[in-house]
CSV table of C-alpha atoms and ligand atoms in Angstrom, one decimal:
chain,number,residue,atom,x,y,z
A,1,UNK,CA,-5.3,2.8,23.7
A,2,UNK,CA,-3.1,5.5,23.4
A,3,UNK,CA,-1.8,5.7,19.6
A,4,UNK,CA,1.0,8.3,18.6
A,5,UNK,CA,0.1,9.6,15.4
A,6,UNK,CA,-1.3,12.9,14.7
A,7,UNK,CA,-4.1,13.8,12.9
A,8,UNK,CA,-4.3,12.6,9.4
A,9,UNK,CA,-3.6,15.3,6.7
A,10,UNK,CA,-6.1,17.3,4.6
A,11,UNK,CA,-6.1,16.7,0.9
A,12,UNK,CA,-7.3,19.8,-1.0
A,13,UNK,CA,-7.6,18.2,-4.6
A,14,UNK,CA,-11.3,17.6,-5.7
A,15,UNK,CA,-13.0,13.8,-5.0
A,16,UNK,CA,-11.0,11.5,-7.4
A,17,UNK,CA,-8.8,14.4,-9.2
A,18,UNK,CA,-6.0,12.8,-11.0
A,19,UNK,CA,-2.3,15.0,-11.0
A,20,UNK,CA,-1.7,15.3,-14.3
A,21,UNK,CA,2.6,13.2,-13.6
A,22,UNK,CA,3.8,11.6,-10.6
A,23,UNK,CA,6.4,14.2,-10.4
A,24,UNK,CA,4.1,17.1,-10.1
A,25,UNK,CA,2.1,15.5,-8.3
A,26,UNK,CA,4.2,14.2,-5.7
A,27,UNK,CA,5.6,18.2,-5.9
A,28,UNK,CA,1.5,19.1,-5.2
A,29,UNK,CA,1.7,17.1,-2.4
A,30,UNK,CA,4.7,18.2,-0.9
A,31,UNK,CA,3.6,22.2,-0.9
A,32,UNK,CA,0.5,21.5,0.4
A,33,UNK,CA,2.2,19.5,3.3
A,34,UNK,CA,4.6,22.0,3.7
A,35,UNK,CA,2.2,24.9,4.0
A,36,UNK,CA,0.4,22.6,6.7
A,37,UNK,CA,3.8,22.1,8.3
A,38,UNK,CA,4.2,18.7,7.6
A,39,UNK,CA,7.0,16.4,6.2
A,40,UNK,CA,6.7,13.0,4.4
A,41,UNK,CA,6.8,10.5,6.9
A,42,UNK,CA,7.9,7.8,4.3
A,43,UNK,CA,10.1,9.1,1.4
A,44,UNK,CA,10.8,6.3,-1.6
A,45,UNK,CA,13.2,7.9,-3.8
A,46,UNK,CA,13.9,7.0,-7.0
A,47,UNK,CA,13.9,3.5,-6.1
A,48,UNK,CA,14.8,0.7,-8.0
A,49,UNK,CA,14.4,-2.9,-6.9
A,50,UNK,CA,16.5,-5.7,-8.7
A,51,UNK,CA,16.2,-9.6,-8.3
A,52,UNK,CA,19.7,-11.6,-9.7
A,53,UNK,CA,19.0,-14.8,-10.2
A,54,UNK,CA,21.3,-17.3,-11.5
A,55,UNK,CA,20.2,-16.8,-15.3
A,56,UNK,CA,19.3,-12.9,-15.3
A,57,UNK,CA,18.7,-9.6,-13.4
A,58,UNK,CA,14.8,-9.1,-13.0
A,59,UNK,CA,13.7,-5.8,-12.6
A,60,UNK,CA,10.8,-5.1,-10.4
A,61,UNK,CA,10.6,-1.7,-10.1
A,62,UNK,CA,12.5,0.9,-12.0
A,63,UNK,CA,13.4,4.4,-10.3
A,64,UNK,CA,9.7,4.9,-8.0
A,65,UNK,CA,9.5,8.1,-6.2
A,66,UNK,CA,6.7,8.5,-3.5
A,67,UNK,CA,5.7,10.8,-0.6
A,68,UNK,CA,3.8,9.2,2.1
A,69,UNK,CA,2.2,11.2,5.0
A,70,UNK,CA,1.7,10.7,8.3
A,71,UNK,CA,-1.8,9.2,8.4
A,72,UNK,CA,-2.3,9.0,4.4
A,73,UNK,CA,-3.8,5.4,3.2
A,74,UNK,CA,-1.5,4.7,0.3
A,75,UNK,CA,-2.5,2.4,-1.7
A,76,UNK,CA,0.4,0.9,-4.8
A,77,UNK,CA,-2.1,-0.5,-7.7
A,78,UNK,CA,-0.8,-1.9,-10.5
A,79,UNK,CA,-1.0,-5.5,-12.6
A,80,UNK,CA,0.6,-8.6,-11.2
A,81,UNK,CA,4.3,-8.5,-11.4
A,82,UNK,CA,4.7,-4.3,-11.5
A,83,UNK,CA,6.5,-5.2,-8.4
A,84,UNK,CA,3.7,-3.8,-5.6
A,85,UNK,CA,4.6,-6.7,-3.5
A,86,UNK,CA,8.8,-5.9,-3.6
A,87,UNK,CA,8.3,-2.0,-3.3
A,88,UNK,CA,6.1,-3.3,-0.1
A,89,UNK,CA,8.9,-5.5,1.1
A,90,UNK,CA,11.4,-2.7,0.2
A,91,UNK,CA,9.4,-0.7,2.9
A,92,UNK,CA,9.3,-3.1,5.1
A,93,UNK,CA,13.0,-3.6,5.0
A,94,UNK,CA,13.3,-7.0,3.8
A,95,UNK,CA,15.1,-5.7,0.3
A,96,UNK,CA,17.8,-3.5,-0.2
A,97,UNK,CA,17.2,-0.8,-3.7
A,98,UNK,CA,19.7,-1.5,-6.0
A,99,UNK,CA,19.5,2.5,-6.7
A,100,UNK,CA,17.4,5.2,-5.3
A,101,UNK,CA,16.4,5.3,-1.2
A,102,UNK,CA,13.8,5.0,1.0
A,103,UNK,CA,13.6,7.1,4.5
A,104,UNK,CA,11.7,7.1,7.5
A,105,UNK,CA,11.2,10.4,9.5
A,106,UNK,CA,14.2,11.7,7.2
A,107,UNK,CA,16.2,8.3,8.4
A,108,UNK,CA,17.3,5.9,5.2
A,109,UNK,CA,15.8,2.6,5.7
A,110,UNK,CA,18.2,-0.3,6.5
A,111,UNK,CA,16.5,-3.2,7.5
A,112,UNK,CA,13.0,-4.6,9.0
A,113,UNK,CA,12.0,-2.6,12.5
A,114,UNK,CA,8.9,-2.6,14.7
A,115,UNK,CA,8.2,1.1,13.3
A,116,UNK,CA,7.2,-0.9,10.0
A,117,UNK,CA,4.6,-3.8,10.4
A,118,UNK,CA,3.9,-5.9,7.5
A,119,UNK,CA,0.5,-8.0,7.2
A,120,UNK,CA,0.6,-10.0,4.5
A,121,UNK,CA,-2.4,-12.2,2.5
A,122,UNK,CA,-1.5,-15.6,3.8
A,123,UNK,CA,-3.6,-15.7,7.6
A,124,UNK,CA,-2.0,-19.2,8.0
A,125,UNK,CA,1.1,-16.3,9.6
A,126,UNK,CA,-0.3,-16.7,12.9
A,127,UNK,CA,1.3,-19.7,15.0
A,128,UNK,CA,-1.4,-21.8,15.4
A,129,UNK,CA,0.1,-23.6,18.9
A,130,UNK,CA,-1.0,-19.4,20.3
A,131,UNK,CA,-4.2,-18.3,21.1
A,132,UNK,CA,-5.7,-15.3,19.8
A,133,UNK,CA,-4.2,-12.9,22.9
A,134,UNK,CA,-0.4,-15.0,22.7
A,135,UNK,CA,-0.2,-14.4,18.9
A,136,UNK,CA,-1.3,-10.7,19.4
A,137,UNK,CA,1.1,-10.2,22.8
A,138,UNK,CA,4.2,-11.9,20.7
A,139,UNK,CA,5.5,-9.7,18.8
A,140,UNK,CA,5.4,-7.0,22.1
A,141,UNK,CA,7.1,-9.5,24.2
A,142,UNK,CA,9.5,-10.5,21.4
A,143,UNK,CA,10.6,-6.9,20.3
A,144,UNK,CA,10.8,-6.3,23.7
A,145,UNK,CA,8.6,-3.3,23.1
A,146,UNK,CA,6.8,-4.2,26.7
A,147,UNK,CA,6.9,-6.6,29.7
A,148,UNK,CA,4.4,-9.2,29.6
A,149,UNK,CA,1.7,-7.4,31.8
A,150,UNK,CA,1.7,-4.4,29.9
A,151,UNK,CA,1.9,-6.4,26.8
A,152,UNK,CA,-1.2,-8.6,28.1
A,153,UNK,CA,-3.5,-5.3,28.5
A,154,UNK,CA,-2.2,-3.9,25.3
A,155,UNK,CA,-3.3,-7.2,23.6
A,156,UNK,CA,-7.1,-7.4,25.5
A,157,UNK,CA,-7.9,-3.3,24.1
A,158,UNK,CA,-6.8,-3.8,20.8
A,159,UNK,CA,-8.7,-7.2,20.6
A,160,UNK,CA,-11.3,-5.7,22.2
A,161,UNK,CA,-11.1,-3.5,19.0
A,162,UNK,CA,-11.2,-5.7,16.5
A,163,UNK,CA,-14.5,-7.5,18.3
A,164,UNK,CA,-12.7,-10.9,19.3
A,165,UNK,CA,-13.0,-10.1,22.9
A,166,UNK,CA,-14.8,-13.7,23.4
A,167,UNK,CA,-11.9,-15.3,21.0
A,168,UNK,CA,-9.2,-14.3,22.9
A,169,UNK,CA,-8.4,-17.4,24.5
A,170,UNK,CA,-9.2,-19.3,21.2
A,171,UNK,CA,-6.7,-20.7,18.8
A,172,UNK,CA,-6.4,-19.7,14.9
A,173,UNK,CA,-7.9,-23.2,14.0
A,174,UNK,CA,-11.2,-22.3,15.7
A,175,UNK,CA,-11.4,-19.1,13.8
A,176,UNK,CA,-12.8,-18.1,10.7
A,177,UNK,CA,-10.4,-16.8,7.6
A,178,UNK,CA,-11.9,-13.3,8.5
A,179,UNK,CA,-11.4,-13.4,12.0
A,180,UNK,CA,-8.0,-14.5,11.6
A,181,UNK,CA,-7.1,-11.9,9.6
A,182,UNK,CA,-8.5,-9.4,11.8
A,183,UNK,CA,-5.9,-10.9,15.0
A,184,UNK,CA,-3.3,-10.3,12.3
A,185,UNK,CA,-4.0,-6.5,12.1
A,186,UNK,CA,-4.8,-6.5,15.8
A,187,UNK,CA,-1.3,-7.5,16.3
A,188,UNK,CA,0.3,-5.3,13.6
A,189,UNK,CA,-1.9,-2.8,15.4
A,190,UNK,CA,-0.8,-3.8,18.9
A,191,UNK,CA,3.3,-2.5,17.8
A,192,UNK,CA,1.5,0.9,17.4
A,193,UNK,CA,4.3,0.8,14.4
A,194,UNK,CA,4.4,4.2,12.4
A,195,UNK,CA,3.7,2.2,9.1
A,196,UNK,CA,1.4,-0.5,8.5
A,197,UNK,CA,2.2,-2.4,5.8
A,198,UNK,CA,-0.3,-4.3,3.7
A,199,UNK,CA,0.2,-6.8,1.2
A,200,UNK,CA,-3.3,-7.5,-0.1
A,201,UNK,CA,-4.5,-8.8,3.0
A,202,UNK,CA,-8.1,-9.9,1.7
A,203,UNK,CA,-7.5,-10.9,-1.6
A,204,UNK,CA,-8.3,-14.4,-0.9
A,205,UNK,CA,-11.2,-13.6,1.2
A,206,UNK,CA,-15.0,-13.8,-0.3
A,207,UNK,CA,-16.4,-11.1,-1.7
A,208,UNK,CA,-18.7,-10.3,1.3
A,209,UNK,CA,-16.0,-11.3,4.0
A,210,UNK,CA,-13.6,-8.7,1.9
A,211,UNK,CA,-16.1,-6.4,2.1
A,212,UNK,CA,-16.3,-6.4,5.4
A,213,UNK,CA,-12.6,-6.1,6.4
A,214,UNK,CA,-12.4,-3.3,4.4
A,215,UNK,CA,-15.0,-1.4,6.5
A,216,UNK,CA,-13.5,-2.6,9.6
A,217,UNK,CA,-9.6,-1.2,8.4
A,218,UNK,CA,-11.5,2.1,7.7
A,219,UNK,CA,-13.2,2.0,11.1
A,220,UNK,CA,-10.1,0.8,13.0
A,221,UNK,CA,-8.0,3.9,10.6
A,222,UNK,CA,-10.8,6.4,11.8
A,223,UNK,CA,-10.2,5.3,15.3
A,224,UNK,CA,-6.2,5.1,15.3
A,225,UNK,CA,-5.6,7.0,11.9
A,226,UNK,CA,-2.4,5.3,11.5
A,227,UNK,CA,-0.3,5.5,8.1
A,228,UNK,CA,-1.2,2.5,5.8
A,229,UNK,CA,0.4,1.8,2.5
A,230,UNK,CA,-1.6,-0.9,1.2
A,231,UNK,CA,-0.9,-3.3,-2.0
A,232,UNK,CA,-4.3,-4.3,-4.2
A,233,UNK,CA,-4.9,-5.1,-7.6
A,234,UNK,CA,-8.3,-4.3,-7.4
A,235,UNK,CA,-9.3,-0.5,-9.0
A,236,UNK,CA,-12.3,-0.9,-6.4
A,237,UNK,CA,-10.6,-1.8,-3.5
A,238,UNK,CA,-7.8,1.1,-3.6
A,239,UNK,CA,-10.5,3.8,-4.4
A,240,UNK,CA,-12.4,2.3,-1.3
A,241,UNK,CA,-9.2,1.9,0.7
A,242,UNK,CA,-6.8,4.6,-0.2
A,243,UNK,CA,-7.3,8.6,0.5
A,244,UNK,CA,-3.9,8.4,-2.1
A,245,UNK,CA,-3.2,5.7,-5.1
A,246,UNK,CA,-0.2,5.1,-6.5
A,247,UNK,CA,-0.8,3.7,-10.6
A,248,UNK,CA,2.3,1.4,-11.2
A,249,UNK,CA,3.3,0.7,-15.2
A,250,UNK,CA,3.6,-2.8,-15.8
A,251,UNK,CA,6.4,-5.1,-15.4
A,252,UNK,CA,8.8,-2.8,-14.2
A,253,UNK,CA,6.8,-0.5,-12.2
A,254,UNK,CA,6.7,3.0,-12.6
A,255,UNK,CA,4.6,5.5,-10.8
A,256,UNK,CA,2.4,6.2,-14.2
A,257,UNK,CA,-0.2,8.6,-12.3
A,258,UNK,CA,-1.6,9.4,-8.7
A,259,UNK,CA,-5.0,9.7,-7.4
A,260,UNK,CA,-6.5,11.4,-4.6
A,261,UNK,CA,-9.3,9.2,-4.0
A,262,UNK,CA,-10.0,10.5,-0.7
A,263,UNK,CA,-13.4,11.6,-1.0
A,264,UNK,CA,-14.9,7.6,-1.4
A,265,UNK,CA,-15.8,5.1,0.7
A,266,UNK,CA,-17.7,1.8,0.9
A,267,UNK,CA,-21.1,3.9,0.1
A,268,UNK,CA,-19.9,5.6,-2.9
A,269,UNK,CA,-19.4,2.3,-4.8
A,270,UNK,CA,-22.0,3.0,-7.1
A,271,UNK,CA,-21.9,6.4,-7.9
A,272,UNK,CA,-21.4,7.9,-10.8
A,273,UNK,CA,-18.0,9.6,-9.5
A,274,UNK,CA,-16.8,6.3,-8.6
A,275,UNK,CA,-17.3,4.7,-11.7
A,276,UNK,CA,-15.5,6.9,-13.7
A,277,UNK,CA,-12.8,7.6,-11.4
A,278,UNK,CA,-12.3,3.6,-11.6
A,279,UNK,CA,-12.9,3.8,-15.6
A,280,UNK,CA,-10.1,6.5,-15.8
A,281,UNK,CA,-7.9,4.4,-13.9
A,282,UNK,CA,-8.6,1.5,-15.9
A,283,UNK,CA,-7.4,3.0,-18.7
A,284,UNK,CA,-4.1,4.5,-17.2
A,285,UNK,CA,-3.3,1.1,-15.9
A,286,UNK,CA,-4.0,-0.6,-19.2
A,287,UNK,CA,-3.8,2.1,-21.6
A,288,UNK,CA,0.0,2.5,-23.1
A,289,UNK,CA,1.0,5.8,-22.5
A,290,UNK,CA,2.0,9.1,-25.6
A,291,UNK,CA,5.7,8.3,-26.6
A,292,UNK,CA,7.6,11.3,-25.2
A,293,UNK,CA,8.4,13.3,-28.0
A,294,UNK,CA,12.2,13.3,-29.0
A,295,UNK,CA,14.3,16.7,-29.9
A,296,UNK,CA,13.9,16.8,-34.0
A,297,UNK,CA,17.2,16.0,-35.8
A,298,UNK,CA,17.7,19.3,-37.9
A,299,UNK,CA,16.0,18.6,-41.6
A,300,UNK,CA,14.1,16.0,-40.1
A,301,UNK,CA,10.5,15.7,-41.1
A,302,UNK,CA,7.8,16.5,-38.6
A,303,UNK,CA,5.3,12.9,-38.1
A,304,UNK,CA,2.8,12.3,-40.3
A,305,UNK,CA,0.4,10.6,-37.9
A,306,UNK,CA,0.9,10.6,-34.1
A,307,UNK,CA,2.2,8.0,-32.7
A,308,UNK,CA,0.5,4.2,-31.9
A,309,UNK,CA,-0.4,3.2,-29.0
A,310,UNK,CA,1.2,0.5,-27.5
A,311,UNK,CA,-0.2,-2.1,-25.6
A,312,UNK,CA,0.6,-2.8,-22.1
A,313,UNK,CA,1.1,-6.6,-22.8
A,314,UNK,CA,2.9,-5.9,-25.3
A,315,UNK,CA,6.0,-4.8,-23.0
A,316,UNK,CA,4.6,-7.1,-19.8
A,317,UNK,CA,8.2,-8.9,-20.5
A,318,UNK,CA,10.5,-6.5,-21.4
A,319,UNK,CA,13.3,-5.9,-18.6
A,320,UNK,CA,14.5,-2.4,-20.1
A,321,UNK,CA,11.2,-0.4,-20.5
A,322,UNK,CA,10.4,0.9,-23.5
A,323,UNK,CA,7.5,3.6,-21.9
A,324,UNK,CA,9.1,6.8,-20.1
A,325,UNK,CA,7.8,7.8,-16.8
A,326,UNK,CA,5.5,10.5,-18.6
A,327,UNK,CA,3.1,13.4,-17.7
A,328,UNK,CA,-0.3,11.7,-18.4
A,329,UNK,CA,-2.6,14.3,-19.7
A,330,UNK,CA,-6.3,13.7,-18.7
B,1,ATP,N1,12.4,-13.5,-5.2
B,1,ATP,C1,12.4,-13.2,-6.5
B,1,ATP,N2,13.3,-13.6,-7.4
B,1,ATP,C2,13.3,-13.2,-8.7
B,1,ATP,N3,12.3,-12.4,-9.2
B,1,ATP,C3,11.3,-12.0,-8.4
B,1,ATP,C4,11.3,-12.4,-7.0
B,1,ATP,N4,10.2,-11.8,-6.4
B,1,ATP,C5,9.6,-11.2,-7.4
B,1,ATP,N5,10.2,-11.3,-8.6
B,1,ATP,C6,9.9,-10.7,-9.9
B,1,ATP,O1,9.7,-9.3,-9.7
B,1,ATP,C7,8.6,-8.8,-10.4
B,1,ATP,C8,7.7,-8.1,-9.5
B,1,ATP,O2,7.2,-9.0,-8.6
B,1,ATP,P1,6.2,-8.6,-7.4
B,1,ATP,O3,5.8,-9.9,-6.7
B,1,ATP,O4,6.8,-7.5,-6.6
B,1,ATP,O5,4.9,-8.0,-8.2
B,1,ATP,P2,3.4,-7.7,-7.8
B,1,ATP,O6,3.0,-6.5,-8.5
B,1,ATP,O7,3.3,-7.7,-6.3
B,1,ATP,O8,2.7,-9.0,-8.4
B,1,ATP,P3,1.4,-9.8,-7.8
B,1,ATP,O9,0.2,-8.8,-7.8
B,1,ATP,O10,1.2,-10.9,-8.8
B,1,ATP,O11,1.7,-10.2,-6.4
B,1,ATP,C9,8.0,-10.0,-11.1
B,1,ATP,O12,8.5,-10.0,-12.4
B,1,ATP,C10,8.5,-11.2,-10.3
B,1,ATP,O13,8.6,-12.3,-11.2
């Protein structure tokens, strides 16, 4: 199946090297790219994301910057309600920043598109009146993207891919929560859309079923490398997942710290690199972060003690944030 993306970028930071602030790191990134040639193919910049209900303003996310490259697995990790799941929908199109911009190819972002697929966690999204081939044909036939022959041979190779060859004339109901989930990336797949977006697709699977997903994503990316940016709360699953991980602050989210995690996989679960690569991230997920120091007022005394740490519960509720986006020193 023919599949327009190029070859999937070459990280040069060490297995599980953190960059010591998003903004240096995301500059890291964009040299190295640039020497290779290469542009971001998905820019978030300084984005913002506001909900206004009728009671307040919720702030999801609060001025998030990210580079995403063609064939990078992104993964955005961060506590429930850092606002993983609007920045995903902000991708997608589905919400409009209230500051800040997000671009494709260079383009700002105005609204959903077939370039940008969304999968999200519930399987229950495929039409159950479809079979496995109609559900995956759909959106092909409904964008328009192809007429229904071609759309019908695109829909048997990439179900041939995802092993549901004999399911293909099935219906959802006669399918596991695993197999259903793999005709839901077959038919994100099937748009050949220049983003795949993820909204923790197998967090409600079991633990062996998830398991298995996650090695066939990897082996459908090693086939296709497409670009995936790919929402988890699990430290596990993003190392396993994601070549790059975004750490989001809690409630709003901030980019607190990014990982090149490129270097693991499924096998490297044990190791010792893997451990502490997920240990460090624990901490800058959890951990409250140095309070920037402030210009002295002249005559003022230097501290006597440095300053407490803060936990991250502590300022889960807070709308105005009372952490900077800081350099994290590791
Ligand atoms: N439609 C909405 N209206 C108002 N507030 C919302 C809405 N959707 C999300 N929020 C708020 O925005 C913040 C971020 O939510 P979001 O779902 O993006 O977080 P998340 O990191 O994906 O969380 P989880 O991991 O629990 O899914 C939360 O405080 C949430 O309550």
């Amino acid at each position: 199946m023919p599949w327009p993306t190029h070859a999937a970028p070459v990280h040069r930071t060490a297995v599980g090297q953190e960059t010591a602030a998003p903004a240096a790191a995301a500059a890291g990134e964009a040299s190295a790219h640039a020497e290779h040639g290469t542009q971001p193919l998905l820019q978030v910049q300084d984005v913002s994301l506001v909900y206004a209900t009728a009671r307040q303003q919720v702030r999801a996310t609060h001025r998030v910057s990210l580079d995403v490259f063609e064939g990078d697995r992104f993964v955005l990790l961060g506590a429930s309600g850092c606002g993983k799941s609007s920045l995903l929908k902000a991708l997608g199109g589905f919400i409009t920043p209230a500051e800040g911009q997000i671009l494709l190819d260079g383009q700002p972002v105005h609204g959903p598109g077939p370039d940008r697929v969304v999968v999200f966690q519930e399987f229950d999204q495929l039409p159950p009146w479809k079979t496995v081939r109609e559900n995956v044909m759909f959106p092909l036939l409904a964008s328009g993207q192809l007429p229904r022959a071609a759309a019908r041979e695109r829909a048997d190779a990439v179900i041939a891919k995802v092993g549901l060859t004999q399911f293909a004339d099935a219906h959802p109901h006669q399918l596991s929560g695993g197999m259903k989930q793999r005709v839901a990336i077959a038919r994100a797949l099937a748009m050949q859309p220049r983003v795949l977006l993820m909204d923790e697709p197998f967090a409600a699977l079991d633990a062996l079923t998830r398991r298995r997903m996650q090695e066939e994503l990897l082996a459908l990316w090693e086939e296709f490398r497409f670009t995936l940016v790919f929402v988890t709360h699990s430290i596990e699953e993003a190392l396993v997942v994601g070549n790059r991980i975004a750490i989001l602050s809690p409630h709003p989210g901030r980019v607190r710290a990014e990982v090149n995690s490129h270097a693991f996989d499924l096998a490297s679960q044990g190791s010792e690199a893997f451990q502490a690569t997920a240990q460090r991230i624990h901490r800058l997920l959890f951990e409250a972060p140095p309070v920037a120091a402030s210009p002295a007022a002249p005559g003022a005394q230097p501290p006597s003690a440095a300053p407490p740490v803060r936990e991250a519960r502590d300022l889960a509720d807070g709308l105005q944030p009372t952490w900077a986006t800081m350099p994290v020193s590791l």
